[in-house]
């Protein structure tokens, strides 16, 4: 009997572990949002957004995000309006049937750097910079992977043959990537005076990307604790009731 | 007419009014209150109830998801993301639905293993078993269809690989595949019909589940000893004795499901499905949903495409015949000392098949898949029908209440010795 239980137990948990254990043993990073009661550090997300806006947005779109979403990470409505108005979107047709350009508003999606995939590929040597909205969910151990990737530009081993227009990165599959090293120390100046080392920039932009992929994370975890508690308490009561009931049977 | 036409059966006059016109009150009373359950049923008997509840959860969350989902190749991915971001508690609906489906399979697999180990498929419950295998088939179809809906990379390529299997069938294969897809390749027509079918199949499942439950109630539930109910001493009423056990089981299982839904909602998902479908880019390896992986392993273990397809379908269809493959009258493996271990090995083998089904089909994985495949069929076609000739079964107890009393007296004896 116990044997069966052991099997069933393994069955339930093994598969998820298989799924998680496939990566090269990349270093793990400490994040504020992991764990049972993980939360986001809002100022880190804001800094990360600055990194995205000043560096990554030159090549990568994030078209699942709206400017209005920035309210979640502590921007005020006026700030959001100001940020959005720096971009132009094509709207229309107007009453005369013409398409026209206007400054973006807070209900617009993040404006993409390229008009379409073709233009993106043309400008990037044939490679397509993926949309970053849910990138941390699209990679195994997403946050760690992206953090490592951003720090992973090192000198290639001597006999390594790089492809045309490729850069060596020790964490990318095949150890080369079509993205030139996007970040380095001092690339972005923080308004709040946080030190802008490479590690700090990478950590902040990754936090921003995790927020963008899982904006519900904090709400989910806090509701989760309550639901788990409910099952524990209800289970306890039911357990006592069950023992009382079955006493007379046994 | 029978006595249900007696208009003064219940204290409550409303119930009497209903009962007189439609004897549903006495039906519910008979089937879900006074229904006799063998006293010795363990918690494995709660998995049927849990599966039913999960089915309802899936249907309810599914209906709300469908209100916000758009089955179009250009919009599907973004509409799912909109559900996750902009619909109130949309993330909860979706994570409950996707993880709920995975847990539905876990629960049903345990339920099936329970049925196999304790011989619940034998006389007089054969039809019950057959209905169960039907449910399982429908579940697999529904899960496959549902997996294509988010229109991520794995959705698209999974659908492509699986529908391609049909083209292996001689003569009609290509035509059949085109007929299923509604196009020559997986595309918008496919997504539309998959959505329509994914919406309707769960209701079909629900209907078959109703038959499955009604059928088991005719001859009563099996129990760990596999012997028939002899007297009222052997049973307890469903309400409240079984209900309370089921509720406890649901609390424990609910805790596990909630832990995954709230704290690791993507643990059982494929990361590639967060990349929008792209017919021009093939993912580095296309993996089956883990709960279908054992059958995927069987498919790939055969070098010949048609052979693989045939064996995969055979591996499921053969289950329909299990009640006639196993001719031994004794139901429970507890009294079959040899068969019991083969049965356990069959379960282990099934997990192993599932594991290799998610690995690339090469080298050691392929070898293991082939051995697993052989054992799968050897167990069902050779061991099960013929082991009865050499196996010396244990003596069955006289009745269920006898087992329980013996246990107690043994325990008492033991306690006396300790004292």
XYZ file of C-alpha atoms in Angstrom:
669
model
C 0.000 0.000 0.000
C 2.699 2.417 0.993
C 4.458 1.461 -2.201
C 1.582 2.686 -4.317
C 1.491 5.923 -2.422
C 5.142 6.503 -3.078
C 4.625 6.018 -6.790
C 1.664 8.341 -6.893
C 3.574 10.939 -5.007
C 6.441 10.794 -7.455
C 4.003 10.908 -10.335
C 2.525 14.174 -9.164
C 5.766 15.964 -8.629
C 8.340 14.422 -10.928
C 7.115 15.896 -14.168
C 7.279 19.438 -12.956
C 10.770 18.824 -11.673
C 11.873 17.346 -14.996
C 10.587 20.439 -16.694
C 12.612 22.689 -14.470
C 15.888 20.793 -14.316
C 16.951 20.883 -17.916
C 19.085 23.991 -18.085
C 22.836 24.146 -17.919
C 23.795 24.811 -14.343
C 23.574 28.544 -14.680
C 24.055 30.617 -11.539
C 20.915 31.469 -9.610
C 20.219 35.042 -8.629
C 18.385 36.306 -5.542
C 15.105 37.948 -6.546
C 12.635 39.815 -4.381
C 9.644 38.306 -6.182
C 10.367 34.601 -5.662
C 9.149 32.585 -2.707
C 5.772 32.334 -1.044
C 5.417 36.013 -0.185
C 7.591 37.510 -2.903
C 6.837 41.074 -3.919
C 8.159 43.500 -6.463
C 10.515 46.286 -5.569
C 8.682 49.131 -7.317
C 11.672 51.404 -7.605
C 13.617 48.564 -9.236
C 10.846 48.123 -11.797
C 10.883 51.867 -12.481
C 14.632 51.842 -12.963
C 14.277 48.760 -15.137
C 11.705 50.540 -17.264
C 14.218 53.347 -17.766
C 16.798 50.805 -18.959
C 14.272 49.280 -21.324
C 13.195 52.657 -22.653
C 16.696 53.968 -23.229
C 18.388 50.795 -24.459
C 16.278 47.754 -25.308
C 13.385 49.685 -26.860
C 15.678 50.577 -29.720
C 15.252 47.036 -31.020
C 12.631 45.195 -28.929
C 8.894 45.826 -28.906
C 6.669 45.145 -25.890
C 3.299 45.214 -27.504
C 1.271 43.591 -24.735
C 1.853 46.600 -22.511
C -0.127 49.846 -22.510
C 1.277 53.108 -21.184
C -1.567 53.094 -18.667
C -0.095 49.907 -17.147
C 2.769 52.017 -15.791
C 0.437 53.207 -13.065
C 1.002 49.819 -11.391
C 4.686 50.544 -10.894
C 4.187 53.927 -9.298
C 4.009 56.473 -12.087
C 1.322 59.148 -11.796
C -1.211 59.823 -14.516
C 0.552 63.017 -15.522
C 3.913 61.295 -15.714
C 2.393 58.602 -17.900
C 0.868 61.191 -20.210
C 4.235 62.860 -20.513
C 6.019 59.581 -21.234
C 3.450 58.514 -23.820
C 3.512 61.834 -25.629
C 7.177 61.322 -26.481
C 6.121 58.647 -28.960
C 4.108 58.970 -32.134
C 1.488 56.550 -33.331
C -0.302 56.347 -36.637
C -4.030 56.772 -36.223
C -6.962 57.259 -38.515
C -8.544 57.410 -40.921
C -9.813 60.897 -40.101
C -12.920 62.507 -41.610
C -11.061 63.140 -44.838
C -10.000 59.491 -45.055
C -6.350 60.232 -44.266
C -4.144 58.381 -41.793
C -2.346 60.814 -39.524
C 0.321 60.854 -36.865
C -0.374 61.907 -33.310
C 1.436 61.713 -29.975
C 0.718 58.471 -28.098
C -1.794 58.567 -25.233
C -1.940 56.488 -22.102
C -4.422 54.032 -23.690
C -1.972 53.197 -26.500
C 0.218 50.131 -26.542
C 3.969 50.603 -26.163
C 5.117 51.888 -29.531
C 7.293 49.371 -31.373
C 10.673 50.384 -32.760
C 9.885 48.846 -36.144
C 6.808 48.879 -38.317
C 6.836 45.114 -38.874
C 8.931 41.977 -38.619
C 10.476 42.546 -42.043
C 11.841 45.938 -41.066
C 13.085 44.515 -37.761
C 14.961 41.744 -39.509
C 16.309 44.084 -42.160
C 17.738 46.370 -39.496
C 19.212 43.523 -37.448
C 21.175 41.549 -39.954
C 18.315 39.122 -40.577
C 17.643 38.301 -36.911
C 14.397 39.153 -35.199
C 14.578 40.793 -31.768
C 11.684 39.050 -29.990
C 8.888 40.952 -28.277
C 9.828 41.207 -24.602
C 6.331 41.384 -23.014
C 6.313 37.784 -21.753
C 9.930 36.848 -22.431
C 10.584 35.749 -18.836
C 7.834 33.135 -19.164
C 9.098 32.036 -22.567
C 12.462 30.813 -21.262
C 13.211 28.040 -18.788
C 14.063 29.773 -15.480
C 13.338 33.008 -17.318
C 14.556 35.658 -14.860
C 17.861 33.918 -14.159
C 18.368 33.165 -17.821
C 17.923 36.762 -18.927
C 20.040 38.143 -16.117
C 22.820 35.706 -16.972
C 22.444 36.409 -20.669
C 22.971 40.116 -20.149
C 26.138 39.391 -18.156
C 27.239 36.549 -20.384
C 29.191 38.465 -23.011
C 32.760 37.294 -22.448
C 35.687 36.607 -24.717
C 35.094 33.435 -26.740
C 37.382 30.410 -26.274
C 40.257 30.497 -28.721
C 39.082 27.866 -31.199
C 35.481 29.086 -31.226
C 34.067 29.910 -34.653
C 31.637 32.783 -34.519
C 28.992 33.061 -37.234
C 28.686 36.172 -39.352
C 27.227 39.051 -37.332
C 27.124 36.884 -34.208
C 28.441 37.606 -30.730
C 29.763 35.171 -28.191
C 27.528 34.635 -25.138
C 28.193 31.760 -22.797
C 24.542 31.265 -21.749
C 22.828 31.284 -25.128
C 22.152 27.913 -26.737
C 25.003 27.329 -29.164
C 26.935 30.022 -27.277
C 26.392 32.713 -29.890
C 23.684 35.309 -30.276
C 22.744 37.890 -32.879
C 22.312 40.616 -30.254
C 25.395 42.706 -29.591
C 26.102 43.277 -25.920
C 23.237 45.652 -25.113
C 24.248 46.753 -21.618
C 27.410 47.742 -19.865
C 28.445 49.772 -16.862
C 27.119 53.321 -16.990
C 24.909 52.902 -20.073
C 21.942 54.360 -18.204
C 21.977 57.063 -15.544
C 19.508 56.516 -12.733
C 17.556 59.495 -11.410
C 17.530 58.147 -7.856
C 21.305 57.925 -7.763
C 21.473 54.141 -7.626
C 24.845 52.877 -8.756
C 24.669 51.957 -12.447
C 26.948 48.927 -12.567
C 26.259 46.276 -15.181
C 24.881 43.901 -12.542
C 22.509 46.550 -11.248
C 21.255 47.487 -14.719
C 20.724 43.834 -15.630
C 18.928 43.097 -12.378
C 16.618 46.078 -12.750
C 15.697 45.467 -16.364
C 15.024 41.814 -15.599
C 12.756 42.777 -12.710
C 10.898 45.074 -15.084
C 10.509 42.222 -17.596
C 9.198 39.862 -14.905
C 6.642 42.453 -13.866
C 5.619 42.869 -17.480
C 5.194 39.099 -17.921
C 3.390 38.553 -14.600
C 1.764 41.803 -13.516
C -0.600 39.746 -11.343
C 2.250 38.187 -9.332
C 1.723 40.036 -6.033
C -2.050 39.708 -6.116
C -1.713 36.035 -7.002
C 0.609 35.226 -4.138
C -1.350 37.082 -1.501
C -4.604 35.433 -2.580
C -2.762 32.107 -2.731
C -1.760 32.278 0.931
C -5.400 32.815 1.895
C -6.629 29.936 -0.234
C -3.999 27.600 1.200
C -4.932 28.647 4.721
C -8.575 28.009 3.934
C -7.845 24.456 2.857
C -5.734 23.823 5.953
C -8.392 25.095 8.346
C -11.294 23.452 6.517
C -9.283 20.239 6.269
C -8.634 20.270 9.990
C -12.315 20.642 10.856
C -13.328 17.964 8.385
C -10.651 15.670 9.774
C -11.995 16.009 13.302
C -15.576 15.534 12.142
C -14.595 12.484 10.128
C -12.837 10.832 13.056
C -15.856 11.375 15.301
C -18.251 9.986 12.734
C -16.226 6.918 11.947
C -15.490 6.073 15.566
C -18.860 4.356 15.870
C -18.291 2.441 12.620
C -14.902 1.000 13.503
C -47.589 2.341 -10.043
C -45.133 1.927 -7.233
C -45.162 3.460 -3.807
C -43.510 6.704 -4.936
C -46.986 7.925 -5.759
C -47.736 8.066 -2.061
C -48.139 11.841 -1.661
C -47.164 11.992 2.017
C -43.639 10.671 1.912
C -41.696 13.661 3.174
C -42.300 16.147 5.938
C -41.651 19.035 3.625
C -44.712 19.627 1.447
C -42.671 21.180 -1.361
C -40.589 18.035 -1.648
C -43.778 16.003 -1.721
C -45.144 18.173 -4.484
C -42.042 17.586 -6.585
C -41.737 13.927 -5.702
C -45.325 13.222 -6.695
C -44.729 14.651 -10.176
C -41.086 13.667 -10.691
C -39.607 11.158 -8.238
C -36.251 12.893 -8.263
C -36.147 13.442 -4.517
C -36.306 9.757 -3.742
C -33.776 9.150 -6.500
C -31.258 11.505 -4.933
C -31.990 10.042 -1.525
C -31.436 6.526 -2.773
C -28.305 7.204 -4.816
C -26.489 9.819 -2.755
C -27.730 9.422 0.798
C -28.658 5.839 1.592
C -26.401 4.411 -1.104
C -24.432 1.666 0.656
C -20.639 2.015 0.434
C -18.403 -0.822 1.583
C -16.981 0.092 4.960
C -13.416 -0.740 4.043
C -13.038 1.621 1.086
C -9.812 3.612 1.344
C -9.050 7.083 0.064
C -8.479 5.809 -3.445
C -12.263 5.695 -3.613
C -12.389 9.467 -3.335
C -10.733 10.099 -6.669
C -13.931 9.556 -8.632
C -15.665 12.334 -6.727
C -12.607 14.554 -7.094
C -12.514 13.980 -10.845
C -16.170 14.974 -11.127
C -15.569 18.172 -9.201
C -12.551 19.035 -11.311
C -14.630 18.478 -14.440
C -17.150 21.000 -13.177
C -14.370 23.476 -12.327
C -12.949 23.064 -15.821
C -16.318 23.589 -17.471
C -17.126 26.687 -15.429
C -13.723 28.345 -15.864
C -13.804 27.333 -19.526
C -17.114 29.085 -20.149
C -15.760 32.319 -18.691
C -12.556 32.008 -20.676
C -14.539 31.471 -23.863
C -16.333 34.765 -23.272
C -13.027 36.561 -23.709
C -11.196 34.343 -26.157
C -10.918 34.957 -29.906
C -10.323 31.886 -32.093
C -8.384 33.592 -34.850
C -4.752 32.963 -35.734
C -3.917 36.686 -35.574
C -5.753 37.368 -32.331
C -5.789 34.168 -30.255
C -2.421 34.632 -28.531
C -3.131 38.242 -27.618
C -6.665 37.495 -26.488
C -5.321 34.931 -24.022
C -2.803 37.470 -22.769
C -5.596 40.039 -22.478
C -7.460 37.585 -20.271
C -4.355 37.300 -18.086
C -3.851 41.059 -17.850
C -7.079 42.963 -18.269
C -9.946 40.649 -17.350
C -10.811 40.676 -13.647
C -9.263 37.570 -12.129
C -8.602 36.407 -15.680
C -5.200 35.069 -14.627
C -6.963 32.946 -12.016
C -9.452 31.600 -14.553
C -6.751 30.693 -16.989
C -4.299 29.187 -14.502
C -7.122 27.204 -12.884
C -8.164 25.951 -16.289
C -4.733 24.963 -17.580
C -3.476 23.466 -14.321
C -6.909 22.026 -13.585
C -6.686 20.035 -16.798
C -3.328 18.619 -15.750
C -4.660 17.683 -12.332
C -7.763 16.201 -13.920
C -5.464 13.781 -15.691
C -3.523 13.011 -12.512
C -6.746 12.289 -10.637
C -8.182 10.190 -13.443
C -4.946 8.232 -13.825
C -5.048 7.416 -10.126
C -8.722 6.509 -10.459
C -7.913 4.160 -13.351
C -5.035 2.559 -11.475
C -7.335 2.064 -8.492
C -9.806 0.313 -10.790
C -7.104 -1.909 -12.228
C -5.422 -2.836 -8.970
C -8.630 -3.751 -7.158
C -10.199 -5.391 -10.207
C -13.128 -2.994 -10.429
C -13.411 -3.726 -14.149
C -14.547 -7.313 -13.587
C -18.040 -8.773 -13.520
C -20.510 -7.125 -13.002
C -18.870 -3.750 -13.715
C -17.561 -4.308 -17.260
C -19.799 -1.723 -18.869
C -18.721 0.704 -16.245
C -15.101 0.173 -17.193
C -15.913 0.601 -20.881
C -17.646 3.905 -20.215
C -14.586 4.923 -18.229
C -12.233 4.218 -21.114
C -14.556 6.290 -23.298
C -14.252 9.173 -20.878
C -10.482 8.829 -20.971
C -10.459 8.915 -24.788
C -12.678 11.993 -24.841
C -10.442 13.650 -22.259
C -7.367 13.121 -24.373
C -9.084 14.568 -27.423
C -10.352 17.552 -25.452
C -6.968 18.237 -23.883
C -5.250 18.094 -27.246
C -7.780 20.484 -28.781
C -7.523 22.850 -25.838
C -3.753 22.931 -26.033
C -3.903 24.447 -29.530
C -6.122 27.359 -28.482
C -3.512 29.755 -26.995
C -1.786 29.573 -30.373
C 1.724 29.565 -29.022
C 4.608 27.752 -30.695
C 3.869 24.439 -28.947
C 0.161 24.753 -29.732
C 0.845 25.137 -33.404
C 3.548 22.523 -33.734
C 1.807 20.028 -31.466
C -1.306 20.292 -33.611
C 0.809 19.904 -36.732
C 2.596 16.795 -35.482
C -0.525 15.070 -34.165
C -2.743 15.771 -37.163
C 0.089 14.608 -39.403
C -0.316 11.161 -37.853
C -3.565 10.708 -39.718
C -1.778 11.015 -43.043
C -0.014 7.740 -42.207
C -3.254 5.829 -42.717
C -3.152 4.184 -46.148
C -5.440 5.403 -48.963
C -7.692 7.758 -46.994
C -4.960 9.274 -44.791
C -4.220 12.502 -46.676
C -7.877 13.177 -47.348
C -8.778 12.514 -43.735
C -6.109 14.894 -42.523
C -7.303 17.685 -44.816
C -10.855 17.024 -43.704
C -9.861 17.349 -40.056
C -7.781 20.481 -40.588
C -10.209 22.159 -42.963
C -7.124 23.210 -44.915
C -3.896 21.680 -46.141
C -1.976 22.883 -43.113
C -2.891 23.882 -39.587
C -4.407 27.334 -39.923
C -7.316 29.545 -39.115
C -9.924 27.002 -40.207
C -8.299 24.467 -37.881
C -8.231 26.832 -34.927
C -11.903 27.668 -35.383
C -13.095 24.101 -35.460
C -10.787 23.039 -32.658
C -12.332 25.752 -30.509
C -15.868 24.644 -31.390
C -15.028 21.027 -30.552
C -13.129 21.943 -27.418
C -16.183 23.785 -26.188
C -18.632 20.968 -26.804
C -16.658 17.840 -25.860
C -16.601 18.510 -22.101
C -20.383 18.409 -22.078
C -20.247 15.055 -23.833
C -17.780 13.929 -21.170
C -20.177 15.131 -18.530
C -22.946 13.013 -20.048
C -20.778 9.904 -20.145
C -19.722 10.566 -16.550
C -23.398 10.584 -15.570
C -23.824 7.162 -17.188
C -20.598 5.958 -15.573
C -21.862 6.951 -12.118
C -25.342 5.568 -12.706
C -23.815 2.275 -13.835
C -21.628 1.857 -10.788
C -24.559 2.497 -8.502
C -26.466 -0.458 -9.938
C -24.248 -3.114 -8.404
C -22.556 -0.908 -5.858
C -18.951 0.128 -5.442
C -16.080 -2.294 -5.366
C -13.786 -2.287 -2.338
C -10.143 -3.099 -1.517
C -10.920 -6.753 -0.802
C -12.849 -7.097 -4.045
C -15.487 -9.336 -2.442
C -19.190 -8.669 -2.729
C -21.267 -6.980 -0.089
C -22.892 -9.739 1.963
C -24.998 -7.854 4.497
C -25.786 -4.436 5.835
C -22.961 -4.925 8.328
C -20.492 -4.543 5.488
C -21.568 -1.081 4.471
C -22.039 2.483 5.604
C -24.390 5.045 4.099
C -22.912 7.364 1.501
C -24.176 10.307 3.496
C -22.534 11.269 5.772
C -19.799 8.629 5.991
C -18.355 8.744 2.487
C -19.136 12.410 1.930
C -16.991 13.398 4.875
C -14.100 11.266 3.644
C -14.420 12.709 0.161
C -14.477 16.217 1.585
C -11.289 15.564 3.495
C -9.649 14.216 0.349
C -10.801 17.296 -1.540
C -9.276 19.590 1.079
C -5.925 17.846 0.766
C -6.009 17.812 -2.998
C -7.345 21.350 -3.141
C -4.312 22.426 -1.146
C -1.967 20.827 -3.667
C -3.780 22.307 -6.664
C -3.886 25.755 -5.058
C -0.171 25.554 -4.298
C 0.540 25.009 -7.985
C -2.035 27.477 -9.342
C -0.919 30.319 -7.092
C 2.777 29.679 -6.646
C 3.944 27.797 -9.730
C 1.284 28.239 -12.365
C 3.683 27.644 -15.223
C 5.551 24.672 -13.763
C 3.641 22.226 -15.924
C 3.529 24.458 -18.993
C 5.933 24.484 -21.906
C 7.885 27.742 -22.081
C 7.703 27.785 -25.877
C 3.971 28.323 -25.658
C 4.614 31.885 -24.547
C 6.056 32.569 -27.984
C 3.334 33.277 -30.562
C 2.867 30.539 -33.173
C 5.213 30.898 -36.095
C 4.927 28.438 -38.994
C 8.387 29.460 -40.225
C 10.275 28.539 -37.046
C 10.248 24.979 -35.702
C 10.955 24.689 -31.946
C 14.096 22.746 -31.114
C 12.068 19.832 -29.850
C 8.328 19.410 -29.938
C 7.077 17.850 -26.737
C 3.722 16.348 -25.952
C 1.680 17.484 -22.985
C 3.145 15.440 -20.161
C -0.184 13.764 -19.480
C -0.289 12.401 -23.001
C 3.434 11.648 -23.073
C 3.213 7.865 -22.408
C 1.248 7.428 -25.614
C 3.550 9.803 -27.473
C 6.458 7.592 -26.352
C 4.729 4.519 -27.776
C 4.143 6.374 -31.029
C 7.789 7.293 -31.442
C 9.170 3.966 -30.257
C 8.115 2.314 -33.507
C 10.400 2.989 -36.465
C 7.492 2.867 -38.910
C 5.056 5.800 -38.887
C 1.936 3.761 -39.612
C 3.034 1.105 -37.119
C 3.539 3.753 -34.462
C 0.113 5.251 -35.029
C -1.493 1.815 -35.008
C 0.232 0.782 -31.780
C -0.609 4.070 -30.098
C -4.299 3.666 -30.816
C -4.106 -0.032 -29.986
C -2.577 0.751 -26.607
C -5.706 2.683 -25.666
C -8.304 0.549 -27.426
C -6.958 -2.613 -25.840
C -8.075 -1.239 -22.482
C -11.679 -1.732 -23.587
C -11.089 -5.488 -23.552
C -9.429 -5.697 -20.169
C -12.488 -7.291 -18.478
C -12.278 -10.189 -20.929
C -8.498 -10.472 -20.994
C -8.444 -11.122 -17.265
C -10.480 -14.259 -16.573
C -9.586 -14.711 -12.927
C -12.685 -14.302 -10.757
C -10.847 -12.799 -7.792
C -10.904 -9.062 -8.184
C -8.439 -7.484 -5.795
C -4.709 -7.754 -6.377
C -4.361 -8.000 -2.602
C -5.238 -11.692 -3.021
C -3.150 -12.272 -6.139
C 0.465 -12.481 -4.920
C 2.125 -12.689 -8.356
C -0.148 -10.627 -10.558
C 0.021 -7.833 -8.010
C 3.703 -7.212 -8.772
C 3.187 -7.321 -12.517
C 0.414 -4.783 -12.030
C 2.690 -2.490 -10.028
C 5.339 -2.853 -12.694
C 2.746 -1.884 -15.281
C 2.098 1.363 -13.417
C 5.803 2.114 -13.039
C 6.283 1.292 -16.689
C 3.591 3.802 -17.564
C 5.434 6.613 -15.726
C 8.682 5.636 -17.357
C 6.996 5.797 -20.753
C 5.713 9.229 -19.825
C 9.197 10.351 -18.874
C 10.877 9.197 -22.063
C 7.930 10.555 -24.045
C 9.083 14.025 -23.087
C 12.704 13.409 -24.035
C 14.101 13.385 -27.556
C 13.499 9.981 -29.197
C 17.122 8.877 -29.455
C 19.757 6.805 -27.709
C 18.888 5.479 -24.280
C 15.459 7.150 -24.257
C 14.435 5.339 -27.409
C 15.651 2.043 -26.011
C 13.726 2.529 -22.783
C 10.628 3.545 -24.735
C 10.830 0.335 -26.733
C 11.177 -1.838 -23.664
C 8.292 0.034 -22.055
C 6.189 -0.490 -25.133
C 6.898 -4.217 -25.114
C 6.036 -4.574 -21.446
C 2.818 -2.585 -21.936
C 1.513 -5.093 -24.441
C 3.056 -8.183 -22.869
C 1.332 -7.339 -19.622
C -2.066 -6.880 -21.216
C -1.930 -9.620 -23.847
C 0.140 -12.361 -22.201
C 0.513 -11.900 -18.468
C -3.048 -10.844 -17.726
C -4.833 -13.651 -19.614
C -2.478 -16.481 -18.677
C -1.114 -15.770 -15.238
C -4.223 -17.311 -13.686
C -2.962 -20.756 -14.700
C 0.122 -20.631 -12.521
C -0.818 -18.191 -9.800
C -1.976 -19.541 -6.463
C -4.364 -16.930 -5.132
C -4.801 -16.222 -1.454
C -7.913 -17.254 0.414
C -10.628 -14.621 0.297
C -12.160 -13.448 3.576
C -15.769 -14.417 4.242
C -17.093 -10.901 4.342
C -16.000 -7.295 4.604
C -16.992 -6.988 8.241
C -14.942 -10.129 8.907
C -11.779 -8.440 7.627
C -12.292 -5.413 9.789
C -13.028 -7.501 12.898
C -9.974 -9.655 12.295
C -7.813 -6.595 11.963
C -9.111 -5.372 15.259
C -8.566 -8.629 17.064
C -5.056 -8.835 15.644
C -4.386 -5.347 16.808
C -5.742 -6.211 20.233
C -3.557 -9.266 20.382
C -0.586 -7.183 19.427
C -1.388 -4.622 22.031
C -1.714 -7.297 24.691
C 1.682 -8.640 23.796
C 3.165 -5.190 24.056
C 1.608 -4.732 27.437
